[in-house]
PDB file of C-alpha atoms in Angstrom:
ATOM      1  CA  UNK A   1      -1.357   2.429 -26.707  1.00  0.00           C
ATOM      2  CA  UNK A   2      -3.179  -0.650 -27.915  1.00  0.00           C
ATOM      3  CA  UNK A   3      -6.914  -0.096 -28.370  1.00  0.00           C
ATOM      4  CA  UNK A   4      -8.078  -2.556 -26.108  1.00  0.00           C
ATOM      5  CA  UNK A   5     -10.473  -1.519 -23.151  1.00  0.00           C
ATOM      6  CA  UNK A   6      -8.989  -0.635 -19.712  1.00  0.00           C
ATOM      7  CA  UNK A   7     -10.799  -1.644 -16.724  1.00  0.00           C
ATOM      8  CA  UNK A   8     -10.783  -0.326 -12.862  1.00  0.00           C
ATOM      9  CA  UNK A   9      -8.528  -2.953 -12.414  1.00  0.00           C
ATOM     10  CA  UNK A  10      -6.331  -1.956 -14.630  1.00  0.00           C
ATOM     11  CA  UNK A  11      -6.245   1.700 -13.208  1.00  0.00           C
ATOM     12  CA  UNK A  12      -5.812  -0.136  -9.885  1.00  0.00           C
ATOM     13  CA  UNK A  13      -2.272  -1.663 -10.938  1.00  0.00           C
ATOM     14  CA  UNK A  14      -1.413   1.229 -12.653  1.00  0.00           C
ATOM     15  CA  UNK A  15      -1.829   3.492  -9.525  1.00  0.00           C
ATOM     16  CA  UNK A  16      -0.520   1.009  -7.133  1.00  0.00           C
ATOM     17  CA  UNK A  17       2.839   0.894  -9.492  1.00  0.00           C
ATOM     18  CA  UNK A  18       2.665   4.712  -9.689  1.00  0.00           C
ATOM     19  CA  UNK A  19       2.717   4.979  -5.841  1.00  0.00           C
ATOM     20  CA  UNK A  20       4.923   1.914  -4.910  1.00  0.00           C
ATOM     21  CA  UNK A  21       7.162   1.873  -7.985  1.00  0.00           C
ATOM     22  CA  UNK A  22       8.596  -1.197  -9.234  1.00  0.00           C
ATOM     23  CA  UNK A  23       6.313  -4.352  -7.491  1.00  0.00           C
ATOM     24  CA  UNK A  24       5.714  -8.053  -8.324  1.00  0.00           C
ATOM     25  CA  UNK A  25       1.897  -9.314  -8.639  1.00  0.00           C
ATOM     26  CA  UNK A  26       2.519 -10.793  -5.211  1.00  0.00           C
ATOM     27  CA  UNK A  27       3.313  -6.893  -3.853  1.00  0.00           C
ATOM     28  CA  UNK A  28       0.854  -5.535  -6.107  1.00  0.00           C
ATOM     29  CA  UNK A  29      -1.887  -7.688  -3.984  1.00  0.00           C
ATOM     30  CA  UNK A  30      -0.508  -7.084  -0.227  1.00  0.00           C
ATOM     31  CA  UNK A  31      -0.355  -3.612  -1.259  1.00  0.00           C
ATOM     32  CA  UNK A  32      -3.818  -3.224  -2.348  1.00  0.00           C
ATOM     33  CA  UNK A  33      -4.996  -5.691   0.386  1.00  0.00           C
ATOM     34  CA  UNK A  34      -3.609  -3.105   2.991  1.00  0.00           C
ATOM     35  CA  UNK A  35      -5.121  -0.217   1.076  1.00  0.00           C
ATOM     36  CA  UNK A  36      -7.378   0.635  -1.975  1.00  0.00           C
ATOM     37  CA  UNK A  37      -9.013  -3.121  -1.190  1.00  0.00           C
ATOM     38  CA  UNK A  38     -11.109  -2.205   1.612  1.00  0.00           C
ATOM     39  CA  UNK A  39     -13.325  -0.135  -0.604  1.00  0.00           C
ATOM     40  CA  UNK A  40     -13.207  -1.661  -4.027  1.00  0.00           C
ATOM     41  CA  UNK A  41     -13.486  -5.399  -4.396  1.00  0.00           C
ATOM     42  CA  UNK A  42     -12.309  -7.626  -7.060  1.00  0.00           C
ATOM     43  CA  UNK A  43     -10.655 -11.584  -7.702  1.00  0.00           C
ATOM     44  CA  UNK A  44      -7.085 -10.803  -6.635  1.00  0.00           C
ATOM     45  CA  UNK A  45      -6.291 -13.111  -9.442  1.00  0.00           C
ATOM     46  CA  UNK A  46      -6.447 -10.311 -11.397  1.00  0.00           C
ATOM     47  CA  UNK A  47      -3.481  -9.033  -9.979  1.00  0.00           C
ATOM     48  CA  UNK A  48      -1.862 -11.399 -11.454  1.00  0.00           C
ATOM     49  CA  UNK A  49      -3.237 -11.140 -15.290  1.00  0.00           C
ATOM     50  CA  UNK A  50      -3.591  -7.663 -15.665  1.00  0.00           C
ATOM     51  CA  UNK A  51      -0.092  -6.867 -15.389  1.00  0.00           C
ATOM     52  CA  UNK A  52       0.600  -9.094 -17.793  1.00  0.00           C
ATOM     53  CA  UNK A  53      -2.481  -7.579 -20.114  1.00  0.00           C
ATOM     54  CA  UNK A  54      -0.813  -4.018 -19.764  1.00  0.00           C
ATOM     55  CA  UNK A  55       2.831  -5.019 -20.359  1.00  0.00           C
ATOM     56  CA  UNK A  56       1.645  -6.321 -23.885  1.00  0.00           C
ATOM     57  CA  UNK A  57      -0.109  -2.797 -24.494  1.00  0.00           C
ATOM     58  CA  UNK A  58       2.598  -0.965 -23.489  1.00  0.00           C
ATOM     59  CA  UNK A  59       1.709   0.453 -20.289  1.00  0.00           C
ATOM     60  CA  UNK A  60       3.888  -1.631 -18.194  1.00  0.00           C
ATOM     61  CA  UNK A  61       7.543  -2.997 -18.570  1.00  0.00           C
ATOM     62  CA  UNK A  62       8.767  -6.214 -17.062  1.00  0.00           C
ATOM     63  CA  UNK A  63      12.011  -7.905 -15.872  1.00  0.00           C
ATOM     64  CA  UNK A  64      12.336 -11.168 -14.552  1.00  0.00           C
ATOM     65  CA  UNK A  65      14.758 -12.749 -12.209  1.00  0.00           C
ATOM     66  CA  UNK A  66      17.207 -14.976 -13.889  1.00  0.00           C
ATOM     67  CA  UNK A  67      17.097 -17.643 -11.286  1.00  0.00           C
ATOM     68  CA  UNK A  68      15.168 -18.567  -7.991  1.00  0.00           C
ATOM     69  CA  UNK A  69      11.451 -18.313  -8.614  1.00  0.00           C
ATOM     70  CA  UNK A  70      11.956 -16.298 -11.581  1.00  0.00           C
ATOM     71  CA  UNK A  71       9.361 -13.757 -10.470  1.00  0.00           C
ATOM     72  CA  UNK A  72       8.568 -10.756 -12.816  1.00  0.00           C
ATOM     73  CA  UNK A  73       8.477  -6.972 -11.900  1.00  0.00           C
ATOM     74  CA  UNK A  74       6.598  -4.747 -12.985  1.00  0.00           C
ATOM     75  CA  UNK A  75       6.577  -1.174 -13.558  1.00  0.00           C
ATOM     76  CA  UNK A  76       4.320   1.768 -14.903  1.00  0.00           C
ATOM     77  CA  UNK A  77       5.654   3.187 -18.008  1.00  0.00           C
ATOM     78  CA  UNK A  78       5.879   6.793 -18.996  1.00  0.00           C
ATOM     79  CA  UNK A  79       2.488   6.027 -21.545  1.00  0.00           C
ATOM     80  CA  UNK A  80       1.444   3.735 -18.713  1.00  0.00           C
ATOM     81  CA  UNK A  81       1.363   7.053 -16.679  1.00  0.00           C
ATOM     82  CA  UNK A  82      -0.218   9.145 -19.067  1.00  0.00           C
ATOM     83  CA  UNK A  83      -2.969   6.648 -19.465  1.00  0.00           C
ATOM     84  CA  UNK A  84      -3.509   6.797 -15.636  1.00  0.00           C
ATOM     85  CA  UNK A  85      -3.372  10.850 -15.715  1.00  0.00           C
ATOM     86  CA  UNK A  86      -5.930  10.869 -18.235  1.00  0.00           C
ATOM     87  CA  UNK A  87      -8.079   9.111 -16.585  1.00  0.00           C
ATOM     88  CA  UNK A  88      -7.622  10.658 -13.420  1.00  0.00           C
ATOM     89  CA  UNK A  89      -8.630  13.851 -14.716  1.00  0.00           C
ATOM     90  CA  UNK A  90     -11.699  12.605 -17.086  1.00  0.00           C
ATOM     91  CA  UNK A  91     -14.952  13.211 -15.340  1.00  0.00           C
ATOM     92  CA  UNK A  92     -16.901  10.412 -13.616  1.00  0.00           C
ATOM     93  CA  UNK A  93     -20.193  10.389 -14.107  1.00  0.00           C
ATOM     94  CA  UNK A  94     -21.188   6.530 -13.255  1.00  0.00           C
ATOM     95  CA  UNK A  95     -23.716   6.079 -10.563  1.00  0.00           C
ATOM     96  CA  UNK A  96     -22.031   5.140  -7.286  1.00  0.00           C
ATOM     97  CA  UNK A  97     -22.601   1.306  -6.995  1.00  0.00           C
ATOM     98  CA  UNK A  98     -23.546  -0.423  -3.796  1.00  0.00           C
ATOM     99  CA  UNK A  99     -22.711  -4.497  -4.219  1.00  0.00           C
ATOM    100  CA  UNK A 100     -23.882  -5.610  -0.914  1.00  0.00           C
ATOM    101  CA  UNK A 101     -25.109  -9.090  -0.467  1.00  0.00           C
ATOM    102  CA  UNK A 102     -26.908  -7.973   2.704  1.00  0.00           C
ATOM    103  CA  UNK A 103     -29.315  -5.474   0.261  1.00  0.00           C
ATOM    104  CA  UNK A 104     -30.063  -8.211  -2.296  1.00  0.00           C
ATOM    105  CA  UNK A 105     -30.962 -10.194   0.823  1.00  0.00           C
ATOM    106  CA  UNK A 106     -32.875  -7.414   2.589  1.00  0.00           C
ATOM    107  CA  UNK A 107     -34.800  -6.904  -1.014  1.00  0.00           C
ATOM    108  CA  UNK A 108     -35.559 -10.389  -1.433  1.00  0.00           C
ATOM    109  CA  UNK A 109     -36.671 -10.675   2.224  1.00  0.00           C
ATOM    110  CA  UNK A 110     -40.498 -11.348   1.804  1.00  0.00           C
ATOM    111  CA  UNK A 111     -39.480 -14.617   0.363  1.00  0.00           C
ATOM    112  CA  UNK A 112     -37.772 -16.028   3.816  1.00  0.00           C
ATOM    113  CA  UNK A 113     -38.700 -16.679   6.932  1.00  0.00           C
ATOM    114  CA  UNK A 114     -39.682 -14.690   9.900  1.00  0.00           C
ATOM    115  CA  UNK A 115     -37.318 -12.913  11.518  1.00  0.00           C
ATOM    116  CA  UNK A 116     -34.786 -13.143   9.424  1.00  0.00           C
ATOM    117  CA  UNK A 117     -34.867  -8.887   9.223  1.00  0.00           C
ATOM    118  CA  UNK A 118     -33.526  -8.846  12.604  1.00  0.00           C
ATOM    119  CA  UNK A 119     -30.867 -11.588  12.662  1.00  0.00           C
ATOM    120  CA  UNK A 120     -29.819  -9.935   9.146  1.00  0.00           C
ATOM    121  CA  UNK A 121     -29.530  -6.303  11.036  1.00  0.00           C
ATOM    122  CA  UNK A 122     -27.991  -7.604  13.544  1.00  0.00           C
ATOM    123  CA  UNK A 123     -25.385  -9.717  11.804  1.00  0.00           C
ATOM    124  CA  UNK A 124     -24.678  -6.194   9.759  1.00  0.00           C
ATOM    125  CA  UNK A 125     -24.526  -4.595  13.037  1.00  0.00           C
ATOM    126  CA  UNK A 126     -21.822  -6.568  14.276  1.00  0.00           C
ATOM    127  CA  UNK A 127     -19.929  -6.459  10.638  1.00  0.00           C
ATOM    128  CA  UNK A 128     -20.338  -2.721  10.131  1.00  0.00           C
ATOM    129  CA  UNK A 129     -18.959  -2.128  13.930  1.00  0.00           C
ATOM    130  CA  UNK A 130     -15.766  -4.394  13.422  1.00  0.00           C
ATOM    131  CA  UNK A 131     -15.154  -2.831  10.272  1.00  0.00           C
ATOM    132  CA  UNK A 132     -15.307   0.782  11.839  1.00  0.00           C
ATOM    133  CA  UNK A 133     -12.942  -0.482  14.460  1.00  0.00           C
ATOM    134  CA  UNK A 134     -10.716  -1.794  11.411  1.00  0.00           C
ATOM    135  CA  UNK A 135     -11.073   2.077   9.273  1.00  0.00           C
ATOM    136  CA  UNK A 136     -10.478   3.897  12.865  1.00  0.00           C
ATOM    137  CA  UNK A 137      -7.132   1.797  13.834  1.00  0.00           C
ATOM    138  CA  UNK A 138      -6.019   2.933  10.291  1.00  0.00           C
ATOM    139  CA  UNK A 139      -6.387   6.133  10.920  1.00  0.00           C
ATOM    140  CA  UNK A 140      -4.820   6.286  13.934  1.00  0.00           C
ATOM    141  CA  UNK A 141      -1.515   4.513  12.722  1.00  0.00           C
ATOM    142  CA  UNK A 142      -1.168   6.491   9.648  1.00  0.00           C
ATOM    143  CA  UNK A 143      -2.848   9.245   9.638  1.00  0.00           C
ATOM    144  CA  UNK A 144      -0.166  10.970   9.875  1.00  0.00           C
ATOM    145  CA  UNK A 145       3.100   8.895   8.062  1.00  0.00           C
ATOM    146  CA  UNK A 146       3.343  11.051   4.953  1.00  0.00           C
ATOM    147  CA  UNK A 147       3.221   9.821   2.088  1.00  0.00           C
ATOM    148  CA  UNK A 148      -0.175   8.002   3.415  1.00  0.00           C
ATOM    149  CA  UNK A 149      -1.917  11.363   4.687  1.00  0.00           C
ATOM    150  CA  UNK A 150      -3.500  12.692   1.464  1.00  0.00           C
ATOM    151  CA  UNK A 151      -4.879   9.385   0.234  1.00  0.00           C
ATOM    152  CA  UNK A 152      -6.562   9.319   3.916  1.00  0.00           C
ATOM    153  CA  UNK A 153      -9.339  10.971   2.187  1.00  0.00           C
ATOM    154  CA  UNK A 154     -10.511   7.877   1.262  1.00  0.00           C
ATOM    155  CA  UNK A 155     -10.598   6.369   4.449  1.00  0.00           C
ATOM    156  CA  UNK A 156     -12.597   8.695   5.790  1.00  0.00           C
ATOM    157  CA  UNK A 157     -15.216   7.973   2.815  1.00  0.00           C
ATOM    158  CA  UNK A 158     -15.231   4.726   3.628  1.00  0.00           C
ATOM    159  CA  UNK A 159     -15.847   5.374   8.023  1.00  0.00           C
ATOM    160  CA  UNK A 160     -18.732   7.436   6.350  1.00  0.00           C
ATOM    161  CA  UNK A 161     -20.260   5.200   4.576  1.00  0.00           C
ATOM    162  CA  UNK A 162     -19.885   2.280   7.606  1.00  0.00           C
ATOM    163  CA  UNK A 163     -21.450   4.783   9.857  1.00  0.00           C
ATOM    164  CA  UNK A 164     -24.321   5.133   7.518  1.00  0.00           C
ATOM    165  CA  UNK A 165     -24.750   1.446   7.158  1.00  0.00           C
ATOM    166  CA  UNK A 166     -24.348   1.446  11.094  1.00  0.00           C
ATOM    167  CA  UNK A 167     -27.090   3.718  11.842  1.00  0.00           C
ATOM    168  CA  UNK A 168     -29.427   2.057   9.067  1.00  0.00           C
ATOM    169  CA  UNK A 169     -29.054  -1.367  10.359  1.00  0.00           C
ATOM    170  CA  UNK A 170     -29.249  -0.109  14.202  1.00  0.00           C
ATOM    171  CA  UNK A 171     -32.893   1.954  13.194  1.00  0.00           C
ATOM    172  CA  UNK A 172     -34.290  -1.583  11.142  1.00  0.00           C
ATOM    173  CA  UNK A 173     -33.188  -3.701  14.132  1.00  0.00           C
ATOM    174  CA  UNK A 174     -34.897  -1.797  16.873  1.00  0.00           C
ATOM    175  CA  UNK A 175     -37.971  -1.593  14.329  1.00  0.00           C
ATOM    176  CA  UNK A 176     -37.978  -3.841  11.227  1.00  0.00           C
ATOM    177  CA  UNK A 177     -42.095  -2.894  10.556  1.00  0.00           C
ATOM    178  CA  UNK A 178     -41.515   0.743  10.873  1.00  0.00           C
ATOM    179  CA  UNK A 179     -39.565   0.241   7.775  1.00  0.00           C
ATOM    180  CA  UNK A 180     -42.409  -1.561   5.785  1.00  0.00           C
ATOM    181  CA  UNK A 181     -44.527   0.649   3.288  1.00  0.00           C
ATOM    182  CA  UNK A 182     -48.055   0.874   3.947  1.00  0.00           C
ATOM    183  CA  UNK A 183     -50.097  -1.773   2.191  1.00  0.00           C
ATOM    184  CA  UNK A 184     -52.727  -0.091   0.391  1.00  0.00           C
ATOM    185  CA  UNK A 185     -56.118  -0.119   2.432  1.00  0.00           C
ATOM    186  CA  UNK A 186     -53.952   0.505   5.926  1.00  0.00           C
ATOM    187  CA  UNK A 187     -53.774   4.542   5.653  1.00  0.00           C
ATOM    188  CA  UNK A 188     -57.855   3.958   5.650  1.00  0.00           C
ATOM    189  CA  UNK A 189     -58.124   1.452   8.184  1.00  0.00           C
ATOM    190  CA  UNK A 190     -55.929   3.012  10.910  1.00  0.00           C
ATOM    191  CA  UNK A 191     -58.429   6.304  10.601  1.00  0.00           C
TER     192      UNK A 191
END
């Protein structure tokens, strides 16, 4: 394999070929908008580059249809897999990463106006509830279609994680204050 750096991404079109087999970047991005893309985030124009990036290490072969829209297919080679295994079994020791707009807002609060706490939690409310509605659909439709069942594991991560969110945004709603830290001279004050 080429020495050049592989990213998430790249581990995303990897596995998606590995699981779907043979797939244009056009079914490479359905499939991972149906799937993986729920919980990890990225310019689906990537979809569309990478492929091309691992083809010309190696990983990936290509064929192309002679006429028509002349659309290339990809799929995972046998070092393309191998790449993939190995990093499926290397350890990962990153910190888990949280990129939610609503946090850096939530941070920078002080800075905006009043009230914006609550219209914030309760815009999050609303988005964290519809997207629980969206996770628990999906796990009633294929929760049990095999094939789908064991990678349901991380669907259930992700209704987790949105009932977290839920409860957090529900608790700074009713009480935005209660989540303020005590400004120094308060603890004396109040007795």
């Amino acid at each position: 394999m080429a020495s050049e750096r592989l990213s998430p991404t790249s581990y995303v079109v990897l596995g998606t070929l590995g699981l779907r087999g043979p797939s244009t970047s056009y079914d490479l991005k359905r499939a991972v908008n149906r799937s993986i893309g729920y919980f990890w985030t990225f310019p689906h124009a990537a979809l569309y580059s990478e492929p091309q990036r691992l083809e010309q290490m190696g990983l990936l072969t290509a064929s192309s249809e002679q006429e028509g829209r002349r659309r290339r297919t990809y799929s995972i080679t046998e070092e393309g897999l191998r790449e993939l295994r190995a990093w499926l079994a290397a350890p990962t020791n990153e910190h888990f990463q949280l990129r939610d707009v609503a946090e850096l807002k939530l941070f920078f609060n002080e800075l905006g106006e009043p009230g914006n706490v609550t219209r914030l939690a309760r815009e999050q409310i609303a988005a964290h509830t519809e997207r629980i509605a969206v996770y628990e659909d999906m796990q009633r439709r294929y929760g049990d279609v095999r094939g789908v069942a064991p990678r349901m594991v991380t669907l259930r991560l992700g209704l987790e994680m949105e009932h977290a969110a839920l409860r957090f945004w529900t608790a700074l709603e009713k009480d935005p204050d209660a989540w303020l830290p005590p400004v120094a001279g308060d603890a004396a004050a109040r007795g």
